[in-house]
Structure formats: C-alpha cells, structure tokens
Tab-separated table of C-alpha atoms and ligand atoms in Angstrom:
chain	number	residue	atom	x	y	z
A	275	UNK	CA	131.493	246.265	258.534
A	276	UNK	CA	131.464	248.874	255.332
A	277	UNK	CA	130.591	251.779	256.323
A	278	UNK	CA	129.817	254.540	253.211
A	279	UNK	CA	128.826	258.058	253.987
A	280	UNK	CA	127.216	261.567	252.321
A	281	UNK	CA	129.299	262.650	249.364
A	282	UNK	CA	130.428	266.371	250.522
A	283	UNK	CA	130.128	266.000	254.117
A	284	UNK	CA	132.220	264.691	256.892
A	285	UNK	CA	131.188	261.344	256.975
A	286	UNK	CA	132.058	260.673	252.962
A	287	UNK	CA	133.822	257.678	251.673
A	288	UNK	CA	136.505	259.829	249.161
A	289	UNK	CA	138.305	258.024	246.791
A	290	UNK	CA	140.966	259.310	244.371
A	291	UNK	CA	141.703	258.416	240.720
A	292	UNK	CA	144.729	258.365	239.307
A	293	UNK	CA	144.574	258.461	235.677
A	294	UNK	CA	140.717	259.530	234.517
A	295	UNK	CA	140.410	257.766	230.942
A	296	UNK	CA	137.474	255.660	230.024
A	297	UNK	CA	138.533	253.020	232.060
A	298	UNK	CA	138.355	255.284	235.124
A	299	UNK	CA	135.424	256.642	233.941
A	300	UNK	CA	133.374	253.250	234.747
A	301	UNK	CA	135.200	252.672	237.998
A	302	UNK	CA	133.957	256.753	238.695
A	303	UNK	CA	130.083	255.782	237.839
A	304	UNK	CA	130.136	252.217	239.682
A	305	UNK	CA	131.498	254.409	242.791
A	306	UNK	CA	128.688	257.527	242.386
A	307	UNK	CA	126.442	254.904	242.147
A	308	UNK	CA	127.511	253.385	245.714
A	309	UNK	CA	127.425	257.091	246.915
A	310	UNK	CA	131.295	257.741	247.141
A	311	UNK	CA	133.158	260.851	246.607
A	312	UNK	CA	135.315	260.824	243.449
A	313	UNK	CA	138.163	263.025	243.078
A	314	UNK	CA	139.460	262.300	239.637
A	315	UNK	CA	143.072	263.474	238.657
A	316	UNK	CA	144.973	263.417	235.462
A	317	UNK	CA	147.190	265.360	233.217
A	318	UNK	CA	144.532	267.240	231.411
A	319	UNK	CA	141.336	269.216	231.699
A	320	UNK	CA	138.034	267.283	230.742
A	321	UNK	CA	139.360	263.739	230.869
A	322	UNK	CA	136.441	261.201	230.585
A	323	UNK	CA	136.444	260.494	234.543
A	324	UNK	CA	136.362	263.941	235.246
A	325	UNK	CA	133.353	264.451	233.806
A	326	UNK	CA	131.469	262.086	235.909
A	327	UNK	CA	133.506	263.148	239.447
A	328	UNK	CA	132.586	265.199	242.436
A	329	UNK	CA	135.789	266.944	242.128
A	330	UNK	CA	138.851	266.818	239.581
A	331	UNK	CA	142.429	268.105	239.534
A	332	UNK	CA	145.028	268.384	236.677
A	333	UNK	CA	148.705	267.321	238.189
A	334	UNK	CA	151.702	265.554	236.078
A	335	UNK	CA	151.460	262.243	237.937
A	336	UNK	CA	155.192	261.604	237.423
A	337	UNK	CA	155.481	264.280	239.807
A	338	UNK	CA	156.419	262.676	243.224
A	339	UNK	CA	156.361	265.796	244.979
A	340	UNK	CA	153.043	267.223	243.198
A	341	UNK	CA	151.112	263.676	243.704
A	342	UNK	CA	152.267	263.094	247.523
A	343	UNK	CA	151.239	267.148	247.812
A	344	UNK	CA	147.801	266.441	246.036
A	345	UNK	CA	146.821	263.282	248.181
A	346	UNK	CA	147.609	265.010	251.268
A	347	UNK	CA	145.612	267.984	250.537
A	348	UNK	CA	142.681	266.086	249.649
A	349	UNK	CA	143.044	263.153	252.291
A	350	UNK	CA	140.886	260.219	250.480
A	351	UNK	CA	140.278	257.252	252.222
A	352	UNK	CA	141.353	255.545	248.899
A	353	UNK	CA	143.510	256.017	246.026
A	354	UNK	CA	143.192	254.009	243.086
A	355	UNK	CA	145.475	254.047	240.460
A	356	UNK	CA	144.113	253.700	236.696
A	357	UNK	CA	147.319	253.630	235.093
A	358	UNK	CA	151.019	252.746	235.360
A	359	UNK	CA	152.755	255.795	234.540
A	360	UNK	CA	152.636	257.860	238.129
A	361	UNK	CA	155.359	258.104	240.549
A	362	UNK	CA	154.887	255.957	242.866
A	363	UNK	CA	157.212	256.614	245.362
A	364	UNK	CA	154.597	258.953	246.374
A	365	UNK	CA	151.926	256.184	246.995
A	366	UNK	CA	154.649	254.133	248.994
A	367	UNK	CA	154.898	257.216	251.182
A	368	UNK	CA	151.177	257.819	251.811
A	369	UNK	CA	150.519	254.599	252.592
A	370	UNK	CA	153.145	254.557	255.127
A	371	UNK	CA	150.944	257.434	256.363
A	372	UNK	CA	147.965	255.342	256.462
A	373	UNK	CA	146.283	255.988	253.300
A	374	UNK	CA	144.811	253.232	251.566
A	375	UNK	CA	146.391	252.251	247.822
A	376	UNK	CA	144.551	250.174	245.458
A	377	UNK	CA	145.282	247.432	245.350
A	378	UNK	CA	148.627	247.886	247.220
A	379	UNK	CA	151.543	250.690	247.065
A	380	UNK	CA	154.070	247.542	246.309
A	381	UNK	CA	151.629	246.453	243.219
A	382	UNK	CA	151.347	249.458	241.950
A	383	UNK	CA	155.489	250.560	241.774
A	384	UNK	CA	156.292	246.615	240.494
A	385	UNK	CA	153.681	246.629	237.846
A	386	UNK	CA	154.725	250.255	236.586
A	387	UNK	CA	157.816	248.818	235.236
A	388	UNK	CA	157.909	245.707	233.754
A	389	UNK	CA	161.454	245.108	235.069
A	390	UNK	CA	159.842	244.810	238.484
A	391	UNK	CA	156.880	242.801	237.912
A	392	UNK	CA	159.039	239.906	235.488
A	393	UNK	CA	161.518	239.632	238.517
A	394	UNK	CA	158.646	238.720	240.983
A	395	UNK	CA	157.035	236.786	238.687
A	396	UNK	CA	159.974	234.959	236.891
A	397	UNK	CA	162.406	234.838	239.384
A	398	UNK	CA	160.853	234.668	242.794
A	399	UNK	CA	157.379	232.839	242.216
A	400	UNK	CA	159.310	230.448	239.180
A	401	UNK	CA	156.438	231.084	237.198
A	402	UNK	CA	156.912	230.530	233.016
A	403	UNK	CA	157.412	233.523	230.945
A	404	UNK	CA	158.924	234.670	228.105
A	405	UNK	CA	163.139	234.782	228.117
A	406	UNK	CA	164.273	237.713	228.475
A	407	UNK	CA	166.785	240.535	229.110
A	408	UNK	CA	166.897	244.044	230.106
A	409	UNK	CA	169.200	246.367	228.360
A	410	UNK	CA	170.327	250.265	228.770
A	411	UNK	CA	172.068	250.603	225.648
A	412	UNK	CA	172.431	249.487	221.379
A	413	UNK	CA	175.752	246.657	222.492
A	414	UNK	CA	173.233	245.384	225.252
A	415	UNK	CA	170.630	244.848	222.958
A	416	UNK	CA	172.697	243.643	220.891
A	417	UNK	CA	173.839	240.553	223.241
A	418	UNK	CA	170.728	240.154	224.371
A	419	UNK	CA	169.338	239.553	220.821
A	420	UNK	CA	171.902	236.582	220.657
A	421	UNK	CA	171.293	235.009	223.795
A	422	UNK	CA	167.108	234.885	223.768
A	423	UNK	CA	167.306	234.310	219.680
A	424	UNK	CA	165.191	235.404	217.053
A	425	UNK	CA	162.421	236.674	216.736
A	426	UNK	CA	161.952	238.173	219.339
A	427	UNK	CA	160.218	241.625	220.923
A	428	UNK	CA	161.422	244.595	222.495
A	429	UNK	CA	159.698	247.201	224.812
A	430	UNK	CA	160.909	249.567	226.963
A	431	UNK	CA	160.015	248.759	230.774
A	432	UNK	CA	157.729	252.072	230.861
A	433	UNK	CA	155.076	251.955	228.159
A	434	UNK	CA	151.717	250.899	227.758
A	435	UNK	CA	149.481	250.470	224.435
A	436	UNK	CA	152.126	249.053	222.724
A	437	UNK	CA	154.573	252.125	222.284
A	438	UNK	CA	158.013	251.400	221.468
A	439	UNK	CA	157.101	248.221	220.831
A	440	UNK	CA	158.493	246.399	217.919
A	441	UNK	CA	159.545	242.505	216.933
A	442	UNK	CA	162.687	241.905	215.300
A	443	UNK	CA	163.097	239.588	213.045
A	444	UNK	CA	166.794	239.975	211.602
A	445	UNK	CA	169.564	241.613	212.919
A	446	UNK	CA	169.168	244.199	211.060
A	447	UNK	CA	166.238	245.136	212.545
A	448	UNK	CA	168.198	246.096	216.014
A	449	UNK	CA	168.849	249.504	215.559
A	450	UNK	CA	165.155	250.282	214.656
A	451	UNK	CA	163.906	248.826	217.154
A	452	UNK	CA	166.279	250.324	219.595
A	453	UNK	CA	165.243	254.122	218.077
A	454	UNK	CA	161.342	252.814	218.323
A	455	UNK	CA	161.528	251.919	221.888
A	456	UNK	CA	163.364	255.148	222.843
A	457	UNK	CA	160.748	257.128	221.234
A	458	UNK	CA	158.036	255.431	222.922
A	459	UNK	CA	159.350	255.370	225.916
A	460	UNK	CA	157.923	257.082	229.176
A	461	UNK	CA	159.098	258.709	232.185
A	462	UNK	CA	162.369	259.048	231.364
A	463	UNK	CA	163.558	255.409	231.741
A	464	UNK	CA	166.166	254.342	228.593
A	465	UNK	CA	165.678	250.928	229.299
A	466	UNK	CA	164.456	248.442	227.604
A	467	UNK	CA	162.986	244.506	228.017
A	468	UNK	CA	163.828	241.995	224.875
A	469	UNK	CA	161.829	239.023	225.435
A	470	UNK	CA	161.964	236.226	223.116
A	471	UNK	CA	158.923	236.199	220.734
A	472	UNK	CA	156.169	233.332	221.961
A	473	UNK	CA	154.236	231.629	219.059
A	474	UNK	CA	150.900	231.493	220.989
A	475	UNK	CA	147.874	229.990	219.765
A	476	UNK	CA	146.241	232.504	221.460
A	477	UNK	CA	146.170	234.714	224.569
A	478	UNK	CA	144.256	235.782	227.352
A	479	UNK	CA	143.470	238.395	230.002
A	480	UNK	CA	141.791	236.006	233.158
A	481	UNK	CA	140.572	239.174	235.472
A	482	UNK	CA	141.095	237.796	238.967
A	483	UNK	CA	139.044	239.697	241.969
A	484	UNK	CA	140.368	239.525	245.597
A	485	UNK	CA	138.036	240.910	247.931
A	486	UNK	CA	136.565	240.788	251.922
A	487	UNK	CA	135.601	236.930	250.797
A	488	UNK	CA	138.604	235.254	248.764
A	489	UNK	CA	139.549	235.292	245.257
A	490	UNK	CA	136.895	234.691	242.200
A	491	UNK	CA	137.637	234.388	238.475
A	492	UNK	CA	135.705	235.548	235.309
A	493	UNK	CA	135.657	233.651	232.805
A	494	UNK	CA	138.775	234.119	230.541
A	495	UNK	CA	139.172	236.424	227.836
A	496	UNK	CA	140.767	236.447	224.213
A	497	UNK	CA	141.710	239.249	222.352
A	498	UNK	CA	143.930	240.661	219.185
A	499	UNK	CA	146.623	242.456	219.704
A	500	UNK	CA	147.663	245.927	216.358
A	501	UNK	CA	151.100	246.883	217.467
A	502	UNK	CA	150.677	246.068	221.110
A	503	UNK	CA	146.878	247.802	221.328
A	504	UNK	CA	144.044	245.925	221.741
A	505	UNK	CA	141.930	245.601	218.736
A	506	UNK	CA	139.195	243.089	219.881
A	507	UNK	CA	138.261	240.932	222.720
A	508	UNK	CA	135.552	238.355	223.388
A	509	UNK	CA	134.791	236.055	226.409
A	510	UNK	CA	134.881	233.539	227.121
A	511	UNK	CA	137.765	232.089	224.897
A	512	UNK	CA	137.370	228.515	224.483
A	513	UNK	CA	139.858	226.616	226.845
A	514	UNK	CA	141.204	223.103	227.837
A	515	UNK	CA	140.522	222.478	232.020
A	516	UNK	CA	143.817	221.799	232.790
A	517	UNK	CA	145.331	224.764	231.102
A	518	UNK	CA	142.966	227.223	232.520
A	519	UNK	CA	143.773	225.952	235.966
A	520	UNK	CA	146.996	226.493	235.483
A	521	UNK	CA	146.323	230.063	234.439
A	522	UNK	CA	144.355	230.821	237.992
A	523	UNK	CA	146.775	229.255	240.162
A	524	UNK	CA	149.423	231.296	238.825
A	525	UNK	CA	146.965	234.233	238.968
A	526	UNK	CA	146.271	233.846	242.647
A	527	UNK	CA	149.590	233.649	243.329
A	528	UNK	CA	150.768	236.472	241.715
A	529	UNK	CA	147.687	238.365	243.227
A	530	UNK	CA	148.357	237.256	246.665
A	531	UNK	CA	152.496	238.316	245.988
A	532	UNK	CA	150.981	241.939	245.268
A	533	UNK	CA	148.162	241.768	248.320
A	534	UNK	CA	145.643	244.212	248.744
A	535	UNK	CA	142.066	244.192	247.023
A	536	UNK	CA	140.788	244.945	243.516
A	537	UNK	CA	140.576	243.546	240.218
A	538	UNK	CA	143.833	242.642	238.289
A	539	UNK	CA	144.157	241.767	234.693
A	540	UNK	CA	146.428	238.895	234.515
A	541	UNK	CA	147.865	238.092	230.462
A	542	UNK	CA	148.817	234.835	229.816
A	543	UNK	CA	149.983	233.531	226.016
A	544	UNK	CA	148.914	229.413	225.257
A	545	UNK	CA	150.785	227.845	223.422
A	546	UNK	CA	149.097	223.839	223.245
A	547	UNK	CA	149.025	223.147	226.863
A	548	UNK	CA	152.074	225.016	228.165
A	549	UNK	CA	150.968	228.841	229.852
A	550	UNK	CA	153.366	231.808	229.442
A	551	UNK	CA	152.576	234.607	232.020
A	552	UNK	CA	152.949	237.948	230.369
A	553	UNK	CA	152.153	240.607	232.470
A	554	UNK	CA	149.367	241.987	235.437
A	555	UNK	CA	147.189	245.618	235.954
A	556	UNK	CA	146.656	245.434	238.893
A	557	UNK	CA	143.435	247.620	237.692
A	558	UNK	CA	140.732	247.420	235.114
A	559	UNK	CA	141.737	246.077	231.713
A	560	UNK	CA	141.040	247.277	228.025
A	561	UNK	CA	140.327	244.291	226.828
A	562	UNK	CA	137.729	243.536	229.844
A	563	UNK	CA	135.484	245.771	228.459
A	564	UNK	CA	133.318	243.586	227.145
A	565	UNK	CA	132.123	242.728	231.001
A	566	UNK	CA	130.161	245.706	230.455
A	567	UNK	CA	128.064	243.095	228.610
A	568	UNK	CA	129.340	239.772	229.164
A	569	UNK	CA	128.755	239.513	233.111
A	570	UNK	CA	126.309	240.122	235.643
A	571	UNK	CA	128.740	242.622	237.317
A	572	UNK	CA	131.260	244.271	234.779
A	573	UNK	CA	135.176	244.523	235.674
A	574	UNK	CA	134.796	247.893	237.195
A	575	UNK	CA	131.362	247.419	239.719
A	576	UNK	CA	133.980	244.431	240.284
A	577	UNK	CA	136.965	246.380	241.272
A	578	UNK	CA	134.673	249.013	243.411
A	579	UNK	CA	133.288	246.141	245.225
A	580	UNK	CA	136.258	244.457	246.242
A	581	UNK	CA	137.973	248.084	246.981
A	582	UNK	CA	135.158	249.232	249.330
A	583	UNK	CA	135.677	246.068	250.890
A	584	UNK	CA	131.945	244.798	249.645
A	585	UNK	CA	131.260	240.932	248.958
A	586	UNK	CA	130.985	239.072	245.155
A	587	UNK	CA	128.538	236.093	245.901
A	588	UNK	CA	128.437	235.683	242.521
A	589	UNK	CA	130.192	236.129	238.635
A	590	UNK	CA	127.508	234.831	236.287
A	591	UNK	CA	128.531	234.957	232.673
A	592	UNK	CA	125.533	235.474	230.109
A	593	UNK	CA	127.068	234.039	226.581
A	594	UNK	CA	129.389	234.741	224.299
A	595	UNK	CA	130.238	238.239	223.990
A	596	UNK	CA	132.784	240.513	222.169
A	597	UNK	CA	133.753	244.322	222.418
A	598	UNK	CA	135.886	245.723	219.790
A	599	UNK	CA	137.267	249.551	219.950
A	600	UNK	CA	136.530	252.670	218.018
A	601	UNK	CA	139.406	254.343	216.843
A	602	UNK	CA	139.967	257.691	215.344
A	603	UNK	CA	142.680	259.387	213.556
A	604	UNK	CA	142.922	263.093	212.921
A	605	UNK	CA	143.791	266.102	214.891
A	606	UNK	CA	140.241	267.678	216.242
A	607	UNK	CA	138.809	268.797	219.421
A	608	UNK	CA	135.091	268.349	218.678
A	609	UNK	CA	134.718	264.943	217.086
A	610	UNK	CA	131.186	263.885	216.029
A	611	UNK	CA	130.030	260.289	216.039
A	612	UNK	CA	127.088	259.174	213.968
A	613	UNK	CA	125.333	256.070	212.577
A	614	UNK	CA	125.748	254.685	216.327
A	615	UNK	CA	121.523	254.080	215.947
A	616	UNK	CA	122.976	250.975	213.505
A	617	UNK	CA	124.725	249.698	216.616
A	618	UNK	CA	122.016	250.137	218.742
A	619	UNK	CA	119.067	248.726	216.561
A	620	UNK	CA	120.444	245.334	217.574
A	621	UNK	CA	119.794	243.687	220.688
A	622	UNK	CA	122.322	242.828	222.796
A	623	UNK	CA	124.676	245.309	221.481
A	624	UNK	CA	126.060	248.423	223.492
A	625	UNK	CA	128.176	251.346	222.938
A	626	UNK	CA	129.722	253.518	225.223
A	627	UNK	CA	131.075	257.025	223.432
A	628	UNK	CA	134.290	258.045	226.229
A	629	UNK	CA	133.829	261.495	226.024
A	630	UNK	CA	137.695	262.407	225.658
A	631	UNK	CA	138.134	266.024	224.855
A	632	UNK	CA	140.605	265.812	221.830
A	633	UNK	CA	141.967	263.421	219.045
A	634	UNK	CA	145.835	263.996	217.833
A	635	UNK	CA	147.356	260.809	216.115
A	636	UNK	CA	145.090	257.942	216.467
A	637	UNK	CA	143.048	257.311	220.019
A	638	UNK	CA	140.528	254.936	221.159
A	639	UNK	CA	137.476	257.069	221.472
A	640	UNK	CA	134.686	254.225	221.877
A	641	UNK	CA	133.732	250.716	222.202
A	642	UNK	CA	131.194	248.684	221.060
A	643	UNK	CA	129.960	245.584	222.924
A	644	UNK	CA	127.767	242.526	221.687
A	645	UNK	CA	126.210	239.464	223.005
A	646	UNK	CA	125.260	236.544	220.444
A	647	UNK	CA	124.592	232.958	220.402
A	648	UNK	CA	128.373	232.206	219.357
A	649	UNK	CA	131.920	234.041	220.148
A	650	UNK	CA	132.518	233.852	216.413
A	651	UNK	CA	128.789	236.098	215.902
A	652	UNK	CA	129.520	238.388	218.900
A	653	UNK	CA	133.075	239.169	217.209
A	654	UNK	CA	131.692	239.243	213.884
A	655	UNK	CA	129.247	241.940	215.292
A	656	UNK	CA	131.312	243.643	217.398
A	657	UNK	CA	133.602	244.593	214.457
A	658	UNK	CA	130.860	245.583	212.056
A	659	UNK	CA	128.998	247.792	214.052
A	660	UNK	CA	132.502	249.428	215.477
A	661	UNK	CA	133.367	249.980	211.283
A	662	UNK	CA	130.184	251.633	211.161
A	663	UNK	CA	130.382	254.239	213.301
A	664	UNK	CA	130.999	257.784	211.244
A	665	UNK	CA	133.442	260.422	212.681
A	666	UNK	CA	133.723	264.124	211.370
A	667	UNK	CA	134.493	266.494	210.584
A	668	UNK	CA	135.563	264.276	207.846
A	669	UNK	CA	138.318	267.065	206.961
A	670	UNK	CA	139.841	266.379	210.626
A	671	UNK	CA	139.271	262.951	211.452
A	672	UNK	CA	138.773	259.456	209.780
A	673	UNK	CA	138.577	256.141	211.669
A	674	UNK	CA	141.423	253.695	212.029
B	206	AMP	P1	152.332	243.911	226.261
B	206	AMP	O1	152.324	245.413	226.244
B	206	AMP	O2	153.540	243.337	226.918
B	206	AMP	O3	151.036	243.353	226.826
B	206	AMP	O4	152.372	243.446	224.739
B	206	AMP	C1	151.289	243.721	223.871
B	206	AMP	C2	151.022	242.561	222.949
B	206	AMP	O5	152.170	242.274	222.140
B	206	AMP	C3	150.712	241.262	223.659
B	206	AMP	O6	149.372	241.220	224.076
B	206	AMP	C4	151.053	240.241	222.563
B	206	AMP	O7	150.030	240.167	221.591
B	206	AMP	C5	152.272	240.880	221.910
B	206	AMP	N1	153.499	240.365	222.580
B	206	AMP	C6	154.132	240.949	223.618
B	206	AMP	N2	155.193	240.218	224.027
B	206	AMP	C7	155.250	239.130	223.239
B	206	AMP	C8	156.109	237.992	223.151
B	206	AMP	N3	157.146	237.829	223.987
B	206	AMP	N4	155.838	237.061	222.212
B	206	AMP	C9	154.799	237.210	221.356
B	206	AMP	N5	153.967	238.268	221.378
B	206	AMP	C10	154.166	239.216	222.299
C-alpha cells in the first residue's frame, strides 16, 4: 500500500529533482498535486521546477561529492533524475544506502553515456541499431569512418539536444566534425560515438510506463529532428502492426534490463519494416510533450504515478495531436511573450510558457500543443500558432 503524507512534516513523501527544466517542471506540479514534497535542484537560481517546489537548491550535478552531500542532507524518499548529465556515481552510492533512484541507479549511469546504454542494448540484448564505433581521438575517427561507411553521424557519448552533433558526408568533413563534437561535449568526456547514418522513413519516441501493475504503452510518437533538437512532434504516428510490436518488445526489454519504475522514452528509426533502436531516457521526453494534450494522463502524471508506486488502469488517447516548440534567440533576462491569445482562441490548443529565467544563444522557452481531426491539421496548427508567438524586447531577442 502507498502511503503519501503532509508536505513539511514528518510523515511527507520528499522527492528530489535532479535537473529542474520544463520537463521537471510538470513532473514538480503532477507531484504537488498528489501532495509530495519537491526539492528541486539544478545548476542555477530560478529554474522552471524551482519555481513550482517546496524547496530548491543550486549544486553542479557533475559534482559527485556535492550531489551524494546534497541527498544526504535532505534524505528524500526519492530521487528522480531529469537529465543525463549528473554524476552518478553518487546515485549508485545512495542507493546502496537505501535511497530510492528513479527509475534505477544502473539506468540512470548507462543512459548518461551513450557508450553504456549501446553496449546493453547492442551487444547484450542483440537488439538492431545503428553500426557504430567509439573513438578518443582524430586517427580513431578516422578508422572508424572507413569501417561503418559514409554518411554517417558523430556525437560525443555525453551530450544531449544535439550538441556536437554533426553528419559527415565526405572525408573531408572529419576534422569538423571531430572539433564540433569536442566543443559540444559535456563533462569532460573526449569521446566520441560514429554511428553509421540510418535513412529512416521516419522515427519515433514509444514512451513505455512500468509501474506497481506491469508495463503499458502510449501510443507512438513522430517527430523532426534541427541539428539533433526536436522541432515538432505529433501522436500518434501512423504505423504498420507488426513493426510497432516489434518496437514494444524491444522496449520492454530494454526497460526490464534497466528495472525500476517510471516512464522511459524509447527512440526507434523505421526504415520499411526493419526497427533501429536509437537510444532510451529513462525520464520524461521532449518530444512527449504533446501528452499534455494527446492523453488522458500526460507523460509526467505518468511517470509520478508509476514512481509513487500508484496504478495506470488506463492510457486513452483522444486524436491526433501535435506540439511544436518555441524557440528564442537573443541574450535577455526578461523575455516577453505576446500574441499567445491567437494560440489560445482555438480550441483544443494549449501553451505552456516554461518560465526559464534567461535566454543566451537560442533556448526552447515554450510549447504549443494542438488537437485536430487529422495529424497533418494538429501539425499544421501546432507550427502556426508556435510562429506566432512575439518575443521582445525585439532589440534582445527574435524567435528561431
Ligand atoms: P540523438 O541525440 O542520438 O537522439 O540524435 C538526435 C537526432 O539525430 C535523432 O533523433 C535523429 O533524427 C538524428 N540521428 C541521430 N543518429 C542518427 C543516425 N545514426 N542516422 C540517422 N539519423 C540520426
């Protein structure tokens, strides 16, 4: 039996974010709204979870002994990770302890480097991906160039939103692409992944949920990709049977190789029948945003039920849906948004403003969410009323 308690007394159920963006942010409300204690933690003041938490701290998250420090101070019954770049050695240790980590310590240190999470995947389960290499220097990548063929893409193994990603397409795009990746590369790590470029038809994000009662699906999800960042998504992308049970089979079996309970996004490229795994979060994903609009229970009341240990009878999708990202460019710490009442004089059709305290280079500061009769109108709206959103000062900031 759950048991949940009174936020700021002894008897409340605390739970930890790592990583407070806008992703966190909905996990935060979907917990406050099931009467947990939120601490939310990141690497700066006024992050979007923080500003819906009990209680929020400001650590460098790649700091093992700062983290492991933090979580013991604070003693949550959970900590949930919200994104990849922590060090988790620290959550390996407290849950050694006997803290809980969402969805497991394991998941969470494979899936932060993707040198971890292809090995499981590729070489232990067998499951289809991508060829691919790892290299720690230019001669390595190189080789490795030769041996998975062109094109093909390189990333380091620490990165998310697509930095230091590139494709190269001639070979005398290596050295680029070996400067790119260094640049965007994070926590330190100089190595890199080259994986030989798939010619999808499309791809997908299949969210898969284990909780107290099993595993459940949502319905899968198709999105376009800028440079590695997500630039639209809708649900549910049209699908063959067959392929799309081949898609959850290798989802629960990666899910049940990580354990534990929560949401995880699992990525898959289709190409005609044959499925390429790509990667997991095992977390909330940007592109299943559009579950704030698309399902009965979104991707993050999802994640808190299964965390808390609380049963998913059901996943009930309502149509054809689409979500599509507002970006801004520009340096500014007090963006303004307006013209979102053109969004909102349509029915079906949400917007959620993240709050995030500054802009410098481009970030995703929004998202707009629609629900039509067909995926095409949904995506056709989604994009229209994202383009129409004004930022300013228009001396600071434009949109993407
Ligand atoms: P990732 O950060 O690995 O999810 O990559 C971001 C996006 O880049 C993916 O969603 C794809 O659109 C594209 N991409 C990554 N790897 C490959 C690949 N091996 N072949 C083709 N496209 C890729």
């Amino acid at each position: 039996m759950v048991s949940i308690g009174t936020p700021g007394s002894t008897s409340a159920k605390r739970v930890m974010l790592l990583g407070s963006g806008e992703l966190g942010k909905e996990v935060a409300i979907e917990l406050q709204r099931l009467g947990c204690e939120v601490i939310a933690v990141d690497r700066y003041p006024h992050a979007p979870a923080m500003q819906v938490a009990h209680k929020a701290h400001v650590i460098n998250m790649l700091d093992e002994k700062a983290l492991y420090d933090l979580i013991r101070a604070e003693s949550p019954d959970l900590v949930v990770p919200e994104i990849e770049a922590i060090a988790t050695e620290a959550l390996l240790t407290v849950e050694k302890e006997g803290t809980t980590v969402v969805p497991t310590a394991r998941a969470a240190n494979l899936t932060m480097n993707r040198r971890g999470i292809r090995e499981l995947v590729a070489s232990e389960l067998g499951v289809r991906t991508s060829p691919y290499r790892f290299v720690e220097s230019l001669d390595e990548l190189v080789e490795a160039v030769n041996e998975v063929g062109l094109p093909c893409v390189v990333k380091p193994v620490m990165s998310s939103s697509g930095k230091g990603q590139s494709t190269i397409k001639a070979e005398a795009d290596i050295a680029n692409a070996w400067n790119y990746a260094l640049e965007g590369t994070r926590g330190g790590a100089d190595s890199l992944i080259v994986e030989g470029f798939v010619n999808f038809d499309y791809e997908i994000t299949l969210l898969t949920v284990r909780h107290a009662g099993g595993v459940s699906f949502c319905e899968p999800i198709g999105h376009r990709q800028e440079a590695g960042d997500y630039r639209e998504s809708w649900q549910p992308q049209p699908i063959t049977e067959s392929v799309l049970a081949e898609c959850q089979s290798i989802a629960t079996g990666v899910s049940d190789a990580l354990g534990g309970f929560g949401l995880f996004g699992m990525e898959f490229f289709i190409q005609g029948d044959t499925v390429y795994f790509s990667e997991v979060s095992p977390r909330p994903h940007d592109t299943g945003l559009v579950t704030l609009i698309s399902q009965n229970l979104s991707e993050f009341q999802l994640h808190v039920r299964a965390i808390l240990g609380l049963p998913i009878p059901l996943i009930q999708q309502y149509g054809p849906s689409a979500s599509c990202p507002i970006l801004v460019r520009g340096e500014s710490a007090a963006v303004e948004f307006s013209d979102i009442e053109l969004a909102l004089l349509e029915p079906h059709t949400d917007i959620r403003l993240f709050g995030k305290p500054e802009v410098r280079g481009s970030r995703r500061m929004g998202v707009v969410v629609t629900r039509r009769d067909s995926v095409e109108d949904a995506r056709a709206a989604a994009l229209q009323l994202s383009d129409r959103v004004q930022v300013g000062p228009p001396s600071d900031v434009s949109r993407v």
